[in-house]
mmCIF file of C-alpha atoms and ligand atoms in Angstrom:
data_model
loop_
_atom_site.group_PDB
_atom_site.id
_atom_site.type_symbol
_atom_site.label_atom_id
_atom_site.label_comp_id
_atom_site.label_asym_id
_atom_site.label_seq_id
_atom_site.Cartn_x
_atom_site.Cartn_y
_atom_site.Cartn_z
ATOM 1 C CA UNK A 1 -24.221 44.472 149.508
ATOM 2 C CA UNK A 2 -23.738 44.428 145.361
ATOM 3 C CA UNK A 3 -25.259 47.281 143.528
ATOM 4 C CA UNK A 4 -28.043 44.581 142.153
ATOM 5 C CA UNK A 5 -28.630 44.255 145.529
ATOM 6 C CA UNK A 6 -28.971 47.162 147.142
ATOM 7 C CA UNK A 7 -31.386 48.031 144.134
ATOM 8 C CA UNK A 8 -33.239 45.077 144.726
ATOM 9 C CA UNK A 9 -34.164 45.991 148.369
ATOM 10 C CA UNK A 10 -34.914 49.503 147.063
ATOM 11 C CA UNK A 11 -37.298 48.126 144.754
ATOM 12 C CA UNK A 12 -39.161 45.593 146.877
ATOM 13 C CA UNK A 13 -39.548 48.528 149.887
ATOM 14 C CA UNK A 14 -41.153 51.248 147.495
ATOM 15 C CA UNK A 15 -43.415 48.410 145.842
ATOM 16 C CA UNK A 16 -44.870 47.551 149.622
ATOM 17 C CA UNK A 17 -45.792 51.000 149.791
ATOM 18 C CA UNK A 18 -46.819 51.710 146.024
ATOM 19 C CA UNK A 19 -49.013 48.012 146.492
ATOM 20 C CA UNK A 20 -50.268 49.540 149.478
ATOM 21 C CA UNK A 21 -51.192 52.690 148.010
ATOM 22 C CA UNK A 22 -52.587 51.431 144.924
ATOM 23 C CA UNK A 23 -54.862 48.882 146.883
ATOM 24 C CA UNK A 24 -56.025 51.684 149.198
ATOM 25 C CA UNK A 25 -57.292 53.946 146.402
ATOM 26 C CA UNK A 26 -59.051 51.177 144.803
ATOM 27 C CA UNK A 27 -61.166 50.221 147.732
ATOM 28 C CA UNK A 28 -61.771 54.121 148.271
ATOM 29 C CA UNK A 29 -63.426 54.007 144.597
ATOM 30 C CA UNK A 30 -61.069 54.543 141.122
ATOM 31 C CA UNK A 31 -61.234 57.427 138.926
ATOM 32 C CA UNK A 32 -60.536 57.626 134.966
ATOM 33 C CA UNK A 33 -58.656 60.427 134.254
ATOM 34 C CA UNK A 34 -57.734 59.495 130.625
ATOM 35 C CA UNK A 35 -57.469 57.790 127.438
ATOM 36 C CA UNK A 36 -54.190 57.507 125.977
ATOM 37 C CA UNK A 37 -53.594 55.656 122.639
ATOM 38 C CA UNK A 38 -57.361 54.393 122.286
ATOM 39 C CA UNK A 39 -60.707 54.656 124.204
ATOM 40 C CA UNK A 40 -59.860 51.439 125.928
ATOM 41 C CA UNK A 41 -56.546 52.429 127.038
ATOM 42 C CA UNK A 42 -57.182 54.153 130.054
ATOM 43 C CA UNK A 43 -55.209 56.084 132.997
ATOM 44 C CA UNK A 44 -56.930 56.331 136.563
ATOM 45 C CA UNK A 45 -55.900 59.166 139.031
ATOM 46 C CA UNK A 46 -54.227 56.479 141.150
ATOM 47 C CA UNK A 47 -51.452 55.511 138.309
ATOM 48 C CA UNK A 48 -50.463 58.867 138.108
ATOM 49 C CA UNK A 49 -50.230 58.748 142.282
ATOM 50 C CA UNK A 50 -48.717 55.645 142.827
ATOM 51 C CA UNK A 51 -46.162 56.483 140.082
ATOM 52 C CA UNK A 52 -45.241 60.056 141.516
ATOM 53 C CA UNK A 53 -44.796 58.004 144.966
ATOM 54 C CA UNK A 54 -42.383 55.977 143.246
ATOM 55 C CA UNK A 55 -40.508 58.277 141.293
ATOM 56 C CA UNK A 56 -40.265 60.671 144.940
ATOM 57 C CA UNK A 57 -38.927 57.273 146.591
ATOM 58 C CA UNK A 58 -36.360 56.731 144.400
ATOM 59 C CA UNK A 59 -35.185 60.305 143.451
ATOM 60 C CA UNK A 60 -35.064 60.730 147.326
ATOM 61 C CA UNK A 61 -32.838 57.277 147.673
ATOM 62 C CA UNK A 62 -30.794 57.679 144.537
ATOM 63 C CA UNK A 63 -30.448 61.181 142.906
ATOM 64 C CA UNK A 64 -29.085 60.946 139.001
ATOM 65 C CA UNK A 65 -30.709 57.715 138.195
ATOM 66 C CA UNK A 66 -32.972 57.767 135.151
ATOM 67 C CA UNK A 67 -36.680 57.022 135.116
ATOM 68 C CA UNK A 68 -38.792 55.688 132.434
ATOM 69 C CA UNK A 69 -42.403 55.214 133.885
ATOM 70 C CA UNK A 70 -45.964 54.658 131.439
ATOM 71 C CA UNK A 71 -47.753 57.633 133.643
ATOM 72 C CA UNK A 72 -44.914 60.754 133.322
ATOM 73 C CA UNK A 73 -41.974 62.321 131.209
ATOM 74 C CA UNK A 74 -38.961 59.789 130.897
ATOM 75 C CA UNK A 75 -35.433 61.417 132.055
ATOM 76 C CA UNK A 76 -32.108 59.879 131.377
ATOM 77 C CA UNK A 77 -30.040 59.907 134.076
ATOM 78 C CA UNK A 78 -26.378 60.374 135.384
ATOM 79 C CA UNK A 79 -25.621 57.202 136.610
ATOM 80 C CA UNK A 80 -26.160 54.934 134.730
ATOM 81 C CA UNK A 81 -29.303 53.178 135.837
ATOM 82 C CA UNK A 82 -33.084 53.769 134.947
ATOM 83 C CA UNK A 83 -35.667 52.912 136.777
ATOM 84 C CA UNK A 84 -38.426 50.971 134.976
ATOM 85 C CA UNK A 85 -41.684 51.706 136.359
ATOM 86 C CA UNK A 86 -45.705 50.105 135.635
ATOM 87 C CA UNK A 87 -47.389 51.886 138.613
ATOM 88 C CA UNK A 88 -50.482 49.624 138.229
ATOM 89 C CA UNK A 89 -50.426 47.104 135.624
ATOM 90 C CA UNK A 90 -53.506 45.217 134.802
ATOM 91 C CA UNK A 91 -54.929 49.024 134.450
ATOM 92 C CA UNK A 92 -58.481 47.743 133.107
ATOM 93 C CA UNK A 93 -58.340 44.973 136.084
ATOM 94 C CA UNK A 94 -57.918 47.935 138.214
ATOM 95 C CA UNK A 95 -60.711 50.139 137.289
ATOM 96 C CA UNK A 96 -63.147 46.760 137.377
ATOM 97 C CA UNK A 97 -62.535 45.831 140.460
ATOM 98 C CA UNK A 98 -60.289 42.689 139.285
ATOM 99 C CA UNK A 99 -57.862 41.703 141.544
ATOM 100 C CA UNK A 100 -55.252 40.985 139.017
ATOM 101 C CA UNK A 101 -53.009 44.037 138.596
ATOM 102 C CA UNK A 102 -49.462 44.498 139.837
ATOM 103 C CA UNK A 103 -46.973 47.307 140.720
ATOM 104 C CA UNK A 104 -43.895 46.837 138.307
ATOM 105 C CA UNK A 105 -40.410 48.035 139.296
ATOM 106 C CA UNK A 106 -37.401 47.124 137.275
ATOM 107 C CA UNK A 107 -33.659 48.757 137.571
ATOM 108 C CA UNK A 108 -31.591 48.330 134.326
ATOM 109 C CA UNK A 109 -28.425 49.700 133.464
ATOM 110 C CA UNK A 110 -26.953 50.728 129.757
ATOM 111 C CA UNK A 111 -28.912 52.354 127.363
ATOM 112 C CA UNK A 112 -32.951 52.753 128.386
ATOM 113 C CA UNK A 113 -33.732 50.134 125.535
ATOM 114 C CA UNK A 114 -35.255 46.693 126.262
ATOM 115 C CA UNK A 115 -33.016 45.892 123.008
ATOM 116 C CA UNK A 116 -29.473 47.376 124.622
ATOM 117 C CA UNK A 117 -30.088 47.532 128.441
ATOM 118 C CA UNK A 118 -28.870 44.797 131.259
ATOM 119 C CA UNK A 119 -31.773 44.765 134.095
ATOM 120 C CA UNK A 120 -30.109 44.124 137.658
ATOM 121 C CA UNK A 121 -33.223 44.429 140.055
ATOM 122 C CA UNK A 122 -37.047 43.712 139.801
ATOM 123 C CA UNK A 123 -40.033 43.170 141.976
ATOM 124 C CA UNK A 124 -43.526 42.422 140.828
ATOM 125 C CA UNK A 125 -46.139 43.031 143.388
ATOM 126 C CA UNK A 126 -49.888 42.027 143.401
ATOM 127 C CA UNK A 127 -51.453 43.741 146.577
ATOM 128 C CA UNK A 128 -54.834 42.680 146.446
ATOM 129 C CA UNK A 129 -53.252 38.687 145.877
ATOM 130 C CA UNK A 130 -50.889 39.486 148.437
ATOM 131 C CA UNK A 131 -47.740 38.225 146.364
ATOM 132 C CA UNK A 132 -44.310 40.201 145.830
ATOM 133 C CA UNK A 133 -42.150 38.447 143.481
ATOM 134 C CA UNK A 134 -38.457 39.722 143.694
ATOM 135 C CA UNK A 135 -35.638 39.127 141.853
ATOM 136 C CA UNK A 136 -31.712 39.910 141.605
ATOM 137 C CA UNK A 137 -30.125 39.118 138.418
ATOM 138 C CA UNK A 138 -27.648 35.978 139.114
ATOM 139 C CA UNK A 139 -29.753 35.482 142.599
ATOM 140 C CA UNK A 140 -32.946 33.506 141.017
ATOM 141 C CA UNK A 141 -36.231 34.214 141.087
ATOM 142 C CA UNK A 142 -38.450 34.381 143.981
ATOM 143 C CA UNK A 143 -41.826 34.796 145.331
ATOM 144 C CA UNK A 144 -41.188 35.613 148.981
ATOM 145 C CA UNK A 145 -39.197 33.206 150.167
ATOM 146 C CA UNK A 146 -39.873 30.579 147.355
ATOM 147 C CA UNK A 147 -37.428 30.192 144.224
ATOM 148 C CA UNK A 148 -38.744 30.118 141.415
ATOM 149 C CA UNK A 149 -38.629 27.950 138.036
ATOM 150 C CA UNK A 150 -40.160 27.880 134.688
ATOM 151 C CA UNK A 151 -42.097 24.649 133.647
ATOM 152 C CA UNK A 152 -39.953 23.362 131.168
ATOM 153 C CA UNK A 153 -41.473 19.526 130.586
ATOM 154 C CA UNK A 154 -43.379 18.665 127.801
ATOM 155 C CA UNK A 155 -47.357 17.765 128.146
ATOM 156 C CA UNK A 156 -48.783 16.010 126.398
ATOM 157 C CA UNK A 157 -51.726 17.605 126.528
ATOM 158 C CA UNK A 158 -50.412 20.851 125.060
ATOM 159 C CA UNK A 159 -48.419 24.042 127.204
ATOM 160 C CA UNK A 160 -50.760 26.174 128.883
ATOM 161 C CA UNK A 161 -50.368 29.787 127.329
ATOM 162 C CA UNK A 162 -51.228 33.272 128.088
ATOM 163 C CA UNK A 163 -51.260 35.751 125.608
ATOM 164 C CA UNK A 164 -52.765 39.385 125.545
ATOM 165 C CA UNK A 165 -54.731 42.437 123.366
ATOM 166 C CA UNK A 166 -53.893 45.484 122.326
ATOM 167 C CA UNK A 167 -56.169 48.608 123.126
ATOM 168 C CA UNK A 168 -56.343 49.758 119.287
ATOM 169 C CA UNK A 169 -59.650 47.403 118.095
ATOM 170 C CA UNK A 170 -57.542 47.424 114.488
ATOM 171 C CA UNK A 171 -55.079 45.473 116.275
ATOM 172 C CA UNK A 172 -57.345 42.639 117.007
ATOM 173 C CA UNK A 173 -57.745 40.850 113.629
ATOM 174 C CA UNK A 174 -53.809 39.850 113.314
ATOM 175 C CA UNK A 175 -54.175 39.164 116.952
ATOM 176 C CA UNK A 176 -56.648 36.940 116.517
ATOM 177 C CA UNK A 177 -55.441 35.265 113.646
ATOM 178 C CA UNK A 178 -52.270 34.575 115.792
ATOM 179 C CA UNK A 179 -53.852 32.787 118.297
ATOM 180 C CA UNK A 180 -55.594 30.519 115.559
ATOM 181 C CA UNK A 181 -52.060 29.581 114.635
ATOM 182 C CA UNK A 182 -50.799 29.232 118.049
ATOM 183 C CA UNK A 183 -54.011 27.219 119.453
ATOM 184 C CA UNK A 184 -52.851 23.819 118.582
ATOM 185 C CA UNK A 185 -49.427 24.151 120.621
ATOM 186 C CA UNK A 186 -51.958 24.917 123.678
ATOM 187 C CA UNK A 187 -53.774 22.727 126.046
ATOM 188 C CA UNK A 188 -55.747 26.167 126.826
ATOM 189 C CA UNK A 189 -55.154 29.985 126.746
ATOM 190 C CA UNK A 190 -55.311 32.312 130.025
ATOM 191 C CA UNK A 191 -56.219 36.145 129.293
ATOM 192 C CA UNK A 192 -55.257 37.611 132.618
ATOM 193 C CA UNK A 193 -54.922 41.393 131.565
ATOM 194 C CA UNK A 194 -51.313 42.203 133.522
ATOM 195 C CA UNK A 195 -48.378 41.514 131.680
ATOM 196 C CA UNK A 196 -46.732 42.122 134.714
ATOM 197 C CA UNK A 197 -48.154 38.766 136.213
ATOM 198 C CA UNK A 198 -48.507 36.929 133.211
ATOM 199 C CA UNK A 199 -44.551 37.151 132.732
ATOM 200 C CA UNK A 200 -44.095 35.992 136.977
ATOM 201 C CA UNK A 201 -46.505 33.165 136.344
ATOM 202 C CA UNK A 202 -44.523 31.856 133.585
ATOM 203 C CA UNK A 203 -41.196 32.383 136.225
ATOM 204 C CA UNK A 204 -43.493 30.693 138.726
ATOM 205 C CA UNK A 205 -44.494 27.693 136.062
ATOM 206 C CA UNK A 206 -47.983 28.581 136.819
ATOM 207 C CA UNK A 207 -48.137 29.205 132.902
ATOM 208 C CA UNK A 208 -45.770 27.223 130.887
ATOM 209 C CA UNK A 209 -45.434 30.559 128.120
ATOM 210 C CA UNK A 210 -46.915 33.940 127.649
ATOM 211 C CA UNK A 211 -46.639 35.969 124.281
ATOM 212 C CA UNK A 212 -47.773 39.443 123.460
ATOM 213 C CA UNK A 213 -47.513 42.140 120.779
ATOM 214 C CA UNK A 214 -47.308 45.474 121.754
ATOM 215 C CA UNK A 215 -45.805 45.580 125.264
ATOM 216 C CA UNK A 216 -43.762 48.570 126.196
ATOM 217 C CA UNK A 217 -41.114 48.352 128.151
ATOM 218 C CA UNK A 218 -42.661 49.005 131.670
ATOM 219 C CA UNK A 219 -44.897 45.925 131.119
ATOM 220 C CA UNK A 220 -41.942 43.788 130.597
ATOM 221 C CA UNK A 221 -38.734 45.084 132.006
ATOM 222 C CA UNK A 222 -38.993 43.252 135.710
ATOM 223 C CA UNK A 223 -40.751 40.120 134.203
ATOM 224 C CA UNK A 224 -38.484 39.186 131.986
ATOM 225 C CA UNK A 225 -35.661 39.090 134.265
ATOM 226 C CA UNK A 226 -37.878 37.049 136.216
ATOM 227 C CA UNK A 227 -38.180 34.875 133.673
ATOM 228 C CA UNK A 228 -34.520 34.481 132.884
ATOM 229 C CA UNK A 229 -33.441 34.153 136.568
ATOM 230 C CA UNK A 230 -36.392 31.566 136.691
ATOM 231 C CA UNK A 231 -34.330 29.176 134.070
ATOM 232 C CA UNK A 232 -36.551 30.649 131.380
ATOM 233 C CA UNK A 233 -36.115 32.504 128.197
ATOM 234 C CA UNK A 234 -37.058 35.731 126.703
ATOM 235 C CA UNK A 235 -36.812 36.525 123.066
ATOM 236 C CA UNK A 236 -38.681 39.286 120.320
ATOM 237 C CA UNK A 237 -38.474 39.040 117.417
ATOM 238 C CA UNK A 238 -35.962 36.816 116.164
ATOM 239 C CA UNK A 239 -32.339 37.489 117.520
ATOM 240 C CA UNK A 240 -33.953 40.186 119.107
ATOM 241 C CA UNK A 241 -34.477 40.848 122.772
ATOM 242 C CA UNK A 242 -38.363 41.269 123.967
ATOM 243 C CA UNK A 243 -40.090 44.367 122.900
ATOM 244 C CA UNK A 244 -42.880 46.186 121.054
ATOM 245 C CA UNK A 245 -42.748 43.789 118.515
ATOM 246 C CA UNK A 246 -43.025 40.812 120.212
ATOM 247 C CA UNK A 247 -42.882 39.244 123.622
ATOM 248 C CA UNK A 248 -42.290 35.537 124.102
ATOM 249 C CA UNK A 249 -41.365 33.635 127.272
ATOM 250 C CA UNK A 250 -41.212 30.031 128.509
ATOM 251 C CA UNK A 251 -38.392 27.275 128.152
ATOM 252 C CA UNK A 252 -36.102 27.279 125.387
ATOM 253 C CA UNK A 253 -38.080 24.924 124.336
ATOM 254 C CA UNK A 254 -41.307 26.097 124.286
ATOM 255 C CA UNK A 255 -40.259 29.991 122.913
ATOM 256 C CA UNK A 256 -38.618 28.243 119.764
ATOM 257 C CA UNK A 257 -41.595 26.617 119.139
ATOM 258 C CA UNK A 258 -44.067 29.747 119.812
ATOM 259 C CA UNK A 259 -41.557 31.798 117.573
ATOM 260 C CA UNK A 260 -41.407 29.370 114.595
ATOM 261 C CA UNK A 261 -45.365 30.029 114.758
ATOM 262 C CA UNK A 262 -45.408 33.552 115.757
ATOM 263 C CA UNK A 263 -43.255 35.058 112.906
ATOM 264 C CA UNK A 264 -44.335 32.180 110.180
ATOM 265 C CA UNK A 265 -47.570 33.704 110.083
ATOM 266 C CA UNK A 266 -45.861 36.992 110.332
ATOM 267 C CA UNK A 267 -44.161 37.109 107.065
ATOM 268 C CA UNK A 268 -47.446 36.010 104.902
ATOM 269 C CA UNK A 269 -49.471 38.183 107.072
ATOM 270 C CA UNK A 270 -48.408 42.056 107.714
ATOM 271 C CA UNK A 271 -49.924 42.085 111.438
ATOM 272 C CA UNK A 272 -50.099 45.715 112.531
ATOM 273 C CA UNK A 273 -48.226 46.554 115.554
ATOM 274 C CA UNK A 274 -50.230 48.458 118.426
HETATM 275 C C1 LIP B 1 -51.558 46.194 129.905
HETATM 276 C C2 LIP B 1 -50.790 44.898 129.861
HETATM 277 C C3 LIP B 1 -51.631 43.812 129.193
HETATM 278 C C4 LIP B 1 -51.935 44.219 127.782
HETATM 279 C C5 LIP B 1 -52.692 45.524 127.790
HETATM 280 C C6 LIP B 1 -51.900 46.625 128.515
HETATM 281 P P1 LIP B 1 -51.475 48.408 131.378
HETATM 282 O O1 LIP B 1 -50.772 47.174 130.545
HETATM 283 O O2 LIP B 1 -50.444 44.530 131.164
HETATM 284 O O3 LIP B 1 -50.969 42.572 129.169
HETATM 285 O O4 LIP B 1 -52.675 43.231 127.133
HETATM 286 O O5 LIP B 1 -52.909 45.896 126.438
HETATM 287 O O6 LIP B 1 -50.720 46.892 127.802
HETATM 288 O O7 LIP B 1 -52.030 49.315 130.315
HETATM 289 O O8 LIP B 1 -52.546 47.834 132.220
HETATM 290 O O9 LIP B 1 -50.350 49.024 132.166
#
C-alpha cells in the first residue's frame, strides 16, 4: 500500500466514525458554544467533539503528523504531512437541522499552505445523506464505489453554479455584486451552505462550477483534490492555487470563464475579503 493510500483508508475510517458522531449529536439536540469572526459564524459543542475525535484518531495512528483543524490550535508536524480537518462543515446547516453538512478530512504534504502544499488523501462525508466521497491523488475520484467526473460540456442553457457568503454582513455587497456579474454565465445558482459538498458536487458533475471568497483551507483542502482527480480544475486567484482569496472549480473551461468575470470586476471594484 502507497503512503496516499494508506492515508486514504485512514481518512475514510475516522470520517465513518466522526459522520457517525456528528449525526448522533445532532439528533440528541445541538448546542452553540460560540461566535468566532461574526455573530453568524458560529461553533456548536459537537465541532469541537467530533474534531478532538479526529485529531485522537490520527495522533493515535500516526504520531508527528501535523494538524490544521477550524475548531483547535494548528501544530506543524515531524513528518511531513498535515492533516486538514472541517469537523462539520455546513456549520449553520448543522445547527438548523439541514441535512447538508459534511465531515472534511484532507492529508497534504509540504508546507501547510493551500498555495505550497501537495494533498495525497481526502474523504468528504455527508452522514445524514449517507454519501462518503473518497479520493487518492492519481486514483480518481469516487463516491463509494462510483468514479467520479466533472461536467465539462457546454449548455446551452447556461452552467449550473454554486457559490457561497461570508459570515461578516460587510462582505455581502461585493458578494453580491459578483454574482450580478457572474449571473449571465448561469442557467441558475445553488446556495447549499457546505463548501465541503459544493466542491464534491462539482467532482460529481452534479454542479458544473462552484466559486467562493473567503474559504479557509479546511473548507477546501479535500474538495479540491476531488475536483482535480475528478478531471476538473482548481484555481485562486490568477496563477494562484485556491484560497482565501478566491475559490473556483469546474472544467478548464468553465473556471477560465468564471475567472475572466471574477477578477474583471475585481480590479474596478476593491471587494473586501472575509
Ligand atoms: C462554511 C462553508 C460555506 C461558507 C460559509 C462557511 P463552516 O464553513 O462551508 O461554504 O459559505 O461561510 O465558511 O463554517 O460551516 O465550516
Amino acid at each position: 500500500m502507497s503512503l496516499q493510500q494508506e492515508l486514504g483508508a485512514l481518512a475514510v475510517d475516522i470520517a465513518h466514525e466522526a459522520g457517525a458522531l456528528a449525526r448522533r449529536r445532532r439528533e440528541e439536540g445541538v448546542s452553540i458554544a460560540a461566535s468566532k469572526s461574526a455573530l453568524a459564524d458560529i461553533v456548536t459543542e459537537a465541532d469541537r467533539e467530533v474534531e478532538n475525535l479526529i485529531r485522537e484518531r490520527i495522533a493515535a495512528a500516526r504520531p508527528g503528523d501535523g494538524f490544521l483543524g477550524e475548531e483547535s490550535a494548528a501544530e506543524r508536524g515531524t513528518t511531513g504531512i498535515t492533516w486538514v480537518v472541517d469537523p462539520i462543515d455546513g456549520t449553520v446547516n448543522y445547527a438548523y437541522g439541514i441535512p447538508s453538512y459534511a465531515v472534511s478530512i484532507a492529508a497534504v504534504s509540504g508546507e501547510p499552505d493551500p498555495r505550497e502544499w501537495q494533498a495525497l488523501a481526502g474523504v468528504i462525508h455527508a452522514p445524514a445523506l449517507g454519501e462518503l466521497f473518497h479520493v487518492v491523488r492519481g486514483e480518481g475520484a469516487w463516491l463509494g464505489g462510483q468514479r467520479l467526473k466533472v461536467n465539462a460540456e457546454v449548455n446551452p442553457a447556461g452552467s449550473l453554479l454554486a457559490t457561497g457568503f461570508g459570515y461578516d454582513p460587510a462582505t455581502h455587497a461585493a458578494q453580491l455584486e459578483m454574482l450580478g456579474r457572474v449571473m449571465p454565465l448561469a442557467r441558475d445558482i445553488r446556495r447549499i451552505g457546505a463548501a465541503s459538498l459544493d466542491l464534491a458536487y462539482v467532482a460529481a458533475g452534479r454542479l458544473d462550477g462552484y466559486f467562493e471568497r473567503g474559504l479557509h483551507p479546511w473548507d477546501h483542502a479535500a474538495g479540491v483534490l476531488l475536483v482535480e482527480e475528478a478531471g476538473g480544475v482548481a484555481a485562486g486567484v490568477p496563477g494562484s492555487a485556491p484560497t482565501r482569496e478566491m475559490t473556483i472549480v469546474g472544467s478548464a473551461e468553465l473556471v477560465a470563464r468564471l475567472s475572466a468575470i471574477v477578477f474583471a470586476g475585481a480590479a474596478g471594484n476593491k471587494a473586501t475579503t472575509p
